[in-house]
CSV table of C-alpha atoms in Angstrom, one decimal:
chain,number,residue,atom,x,y,z
S,94,MET,CA,76.9,105.4,99.1
S,95,LYS,CA,80.5,105.0,100.0
S,96,ARG,CA,81.6,106.4,103.3
S,97,LEU,CA,84.9,107.2,105.0
S,98,VAL,CA,84.7,107.2,108.8
S,99,ILE,CA,87.7,108.8,110.5
S,100,VAL,CA,88.3,108.2,114.2
S,101,ASN,CA,90.9,110.4,115.9
S,102,GLY,CA,92.0,111.2,119.4
S,103,PRO,CA,95.0,111.2,121.7
S,104,MET,CA,97.3,108.2,122.0
S,105,ALA,CA,95.8,105.5,124.2
S,106,VAL,CA,92.3,106.8,124.2
S,107,GLY,CA,91.0,103.6,122.5
S,108,LYS,CA,90.8,104.4,118.8
S,109,THR,CA,92.0,101.1,117.6
S,110,THR,CA,89.8,99.1,119.9
S,111,VAL,CA,86.7,101.2,119.0
S,112,CYS,CA,87.5,100.8,115.3
S,113,ARG,CA,87.7,97.0,115.6
S,114,GLU,CA,84.3,97.0,117.1
S,115,LEU,CA,83.0,99.4,114.4
S,116,LYS,CA,84.4,97.1,111.8
S,117,ARG,CA,82.1,94.3,113.1
S,118,LEU,CA,79.1,96.6,112.9
S,119,ALA,CA,79.7,98.4,109.6
S,120,GLN,CA,80.1,95.5,107.2
S,121,PRO,CA,81.1,95.4,104.4
S,122,CYS,CA,84.0,97.5,105.4
S,123,VAL,CA,87.7,97.7,106.0
S,124,PHE,CA,89.7,99.1,108.9
S,125,LEU,CA,92.9,100.9,108.4
S,126,ASP,CA,95.2,102.4,111.0
S,127,GLY,CA,97.5,105.3,110.2
S,128,ASP,CA,100.0,104.0,112.8
S,129,TRP,CA,100.8,101.1,110.4
S,130,CYS,CA,102.5,103.7,108.2
S,131,TRP,CA,104.6,105.0,111.1
S,132,ASP,CA,105.7,101.6,112.5
S,133,MET,CA,109.4,102.2,112.0
S,134,GLU,CA,112.5,101.5,114.2
S,135,PRO,CA,114.0,103.9,115.1
S,136,PHE,CA,110.9,106.1,115.1
S,137,VAL,CA,112.0,109.2,113.2
S,138,VAL,CA,109.8,112.3,112.6
S,139,THR,CA,111.3,114.5,109.9
S,140,GLU,CA,109.8,116.4,107.0
S,141,GLU,CA,110.7,113.5,104.7
S,142,THR,CA,109.1,110.8,106.9
S,143,LYS,CA,106.0,112.9,107.5
S,144,ALA,CA,105.6,113.4,103.7
S,145,LEU,CA,106.2,109.7,103.1
S,146,VAL,CA,103.6,108.6,105.7
S,147,MET,CA,101.0,111.1,104.4
S,148,ASP,CA,101.6,109.9,100.8
S,149,ASN,CA,101.2,106.3,101.8
S,150,ILE,CA,98.1,106.9,103.8
S,151,THR,CA,96.5,108.8,101.0
S,152,SER,CA,97.3,106.1,98.5
S,153,VAL,CA,96.0,103.3,100.6
S,154,LEU,CA,92.8,105.2,101.5
S,155,ARG,CA,92.2,106.1,97.8
S,156,ARG,CA,92.5,102.5,96.8
S,157,PHE,CA,90.1,101.2,99.4
S,158,LEU,CA,87.6,104.0,98.7
S,159,ALA,CA,87.7,103.0,95.0
S,160,CYS,CA,87.1,99.3,95.7
S,161,PRO,CA,83.5,98.3,95.2
S,162,ALA,CA,83.8,95.5,97.8
S,163,PHE,CA,83.6,98.0,100.7
S,164,GLU,CA,80.8,100.4,101.5
S,165,THR,CA,82.7,101.8,104.5
S,166,VAL,CA,86.4,102.6,105.0
S,167,ILE,CA,87.3,103.1,108.7
S,168,PHE,CA,90.5,105.0,109.4
S,169,CYS,CA,92.0,105.9,112.7
S,170,TRP,CA,95.0,108.0,113.5
S,171,VAL,CA,96.4,110.5,116.0
S,172,LEU,CA,95.1,113.6,114.0
S,173,HIS,CA,95.6,116.3,116.6
S,174,GLN,CA,95.4,119.4,114.4
S,175,GLN,CA,92.7,120.6,112.1
S,176,GLU,CA,95.3,121.4,109.5
S,177,ILE,CA,96.5,117.8,109.3
S,178,MET,CA,92.9,116.6,108.9
S,179,ASP,CA,92.2,119.2,106.2
S,180,SER,CA,95.4,118.3,104.4
S,181,LEU,CA,94.5,114.6,104.4
S,182,LEU,CA,91.0,115.2,103.1
S,183,ALA,CA,92.3,117.7,100.4
S,184,ARG,CA,94.8,115.0,99.3
S,185,LEU,CA,92.0,112.6,99.0
S,186,GLU,CA,90.1,115.2,97.0
S,187,LEU,CA,87.4,115.1,99.6
S,188,ALA,CA,87.7,118.7,100.5
S,189,GLN,CA,83.9,119.3,101.0
S,190,TRP,CA,83.0,117.6,104.2
S,191,ASP,CA,80.9,118.5,107.2
S,192,SER,CA,81.2,116.5,110.4
S,193,VAL,CA,79.4,118.7,112.9
S,194,ARG,CA,77.0,121.2,111.3
S,195,GLN,CA,74.6,118.7,109.8
S,196,ASP,CA,72.8,115.6,111.0
S,197,THR,CA,74.2,113.7,108.0
S,198,ALA,CA,77.4,114.6,106.3
S,199,ARG,CA,77.0,116.0,102.8
S,200,PRO,CA,78.6,113.9,100.1
S,201,ASP,CA,81.3,115.6,98.1
S,202,THR,CA,81.8,115.5,94.3
S,203,ALA,CA,83.4,112.0,94.5
S,204,GLY,CA,80.3,110.6,96.2
S,205,VAL,CA,82.0,109.7,99.4
S,206,GLN,CA,80.4,110.6,102.7
S,207,VAL,CA,83.0,111.7,105.2
S,208,ARG,CA,82.4,111.7,109.0
S,209,VAL,CA,85.1,112.5,111.5
S,210,PHE,CA,84.8,111.4,115.2
S,211,THR,CA,87.1,112.3,118.0
S,212,LEU,CA,87.4,110.1,121.0
S,213,MET,CA,87.7,112.5,124.0
S,214,ALA,CA,88.9,111.8,127.5
S,215,ASP,CA,89.4,113.9,130.6
S,216,PRO,CA,93.0,113.8,132.0
S,217,GLU,CA,92.2,111.2,134.7
S,218,SER,CA,90.6,108.8,132.2
S,219,LEU,CA,93.4,109.2,129.7
S,220,ARG,CA,96.0,108.7,132.5
S,221,ALA,CA,94.3,105.4,133.4
S,222,HIS,CA,94.3,104.2,129.8
S,223,VAL,CA,98.0,105.0,129.3
S,224,GLU,CA,98.9,103.4,132.7
S,225,ARG,CA,97.0,100.2,131.7
S,226,ASP,CA,98.7,100.1,128.3
S,227,THR,CA,102.1,100.8,129.8
S,228,ALA,CA,101.7,98.0,132.4
S,229,ALA,CA,100.7,95.6,129.5
S,230,GLY,CA,103.9,96.6,127.6
S,231,LEU,CA,101.9,98.3,124.8
S,232,ARG,CA,103.2,101.8,125.4
S,233,THR,CA,106.1,103.6,127.0
S,234,PRO,CA,105.5,106.0,129.9
S,235,ASP,CA,106.4,109.1,127.9
S,236,VAL,CA,103.1,108.7,126.0
S,237,LEU,CA,101.2,110.2,128.9
S,238,ALA,CA,102.8,113.6,128.8
S,239,ARG,CA,102.4,113.9,125.1
S,240,SER,CA,98.8,112.7,125.2
S,241,LEU,CA,97.8,115.1,128.0
S,242,GLU,CA,99.5,118.0,126.2
S,243,ARG,CA,97.5,117.5,123.1
S,244,LEU,CA,94.0,117.1,124.8
S,245,PRO,CA,93.1,120.8,124.2
S,246,LEU,CA,93.9,120.5,120.5
S,247,TYR,CA,91.2,117.9,120.0
S,248,GLU,CA,88.6,120.1,121.7
S,249,ARG,CA,89.2,122.8,119.0
S,250,MET,CA,88.8,120.4,116.0
S,251,ASP,CA,85.7,120.5,113.8
S,252,THR,CA,84.7,116.9,114.6
S,253,GLU,CA,82.0,114.9,116.3
S,254,LYS,CA,83.1,114.4,119.9
S,255,LEU,CA,82.6,111.1,121.8
S,256,TRP,CA,83.6,111.0,125.4
S,257,VAL,CA,85.0,107.6,126.4
S,258,LYS,CA,84.7,107.7,130.2
S,259,GLY,CA,82.3,105.1,131.4
S,260,ARG,CA,81.7,103.7,127.9
S,261,SER,CA,82.9,100.5,126.4
S,262,PRO,CA,84.5,100.3,123.0
S,263,ARG,CA,81.4,98.5,121.8
S,264,GLU,CA,79.1,101.2,123.1
S,265,LEU,CA,81.2,103.9,121.4
S,266,ALA,CA,81.1,101.9,118.1
S,267,GLU,CA,77.3,101.6,118.4
S,268,GLU,CA,77.1,105.3,119.0
S,269,ILE,CA,79.1,106.0,115.8
S,270,MET,CA,76.8,103.7,113.9
S,271,ARG,CA,73.7,105.5,115.2
S,272,ARG,CA,75.2,108.8,114.1
S,273,LEU,CA,76.0,107.4,110.7
S,274,GLY,CA,72.3,106.5,110.3
């Protein structure tokens, strides 16, 4: 059965690194990062750019889900509101999904199993991640305030939560694989 694994969480929590590890474990698969559709200079968030990015993400995900070469499509992005997640899944016509209430997600009418995992961090751990990335030139210092501000939003989302503190990206990827069955 085809499956879509979505990994979300605040900026700098480790989504990309965990998904790269997951890609090694979930073969045959593909890893797609929603940030690739936002990689613009200057970075401009308007209604037009948000619609463009969502359209592009939807199109790319649909094409990879339709490709028989891959059993698993891994997608990560900063999806900080349930409404954004629901909108994305509705656009994919994967509206019937269940990430938390069952041991295994129920397939929808398109035959795609959807599982959504949120990487969670306490403020101190997230601060350490952002400071490490900032020192390495990967992020700007303003990311910290935005990430900390959004932490409570992730707690309210209907997703499977994975706490990152004290766990390596490999351990988190292995935990996702165990949960996928």
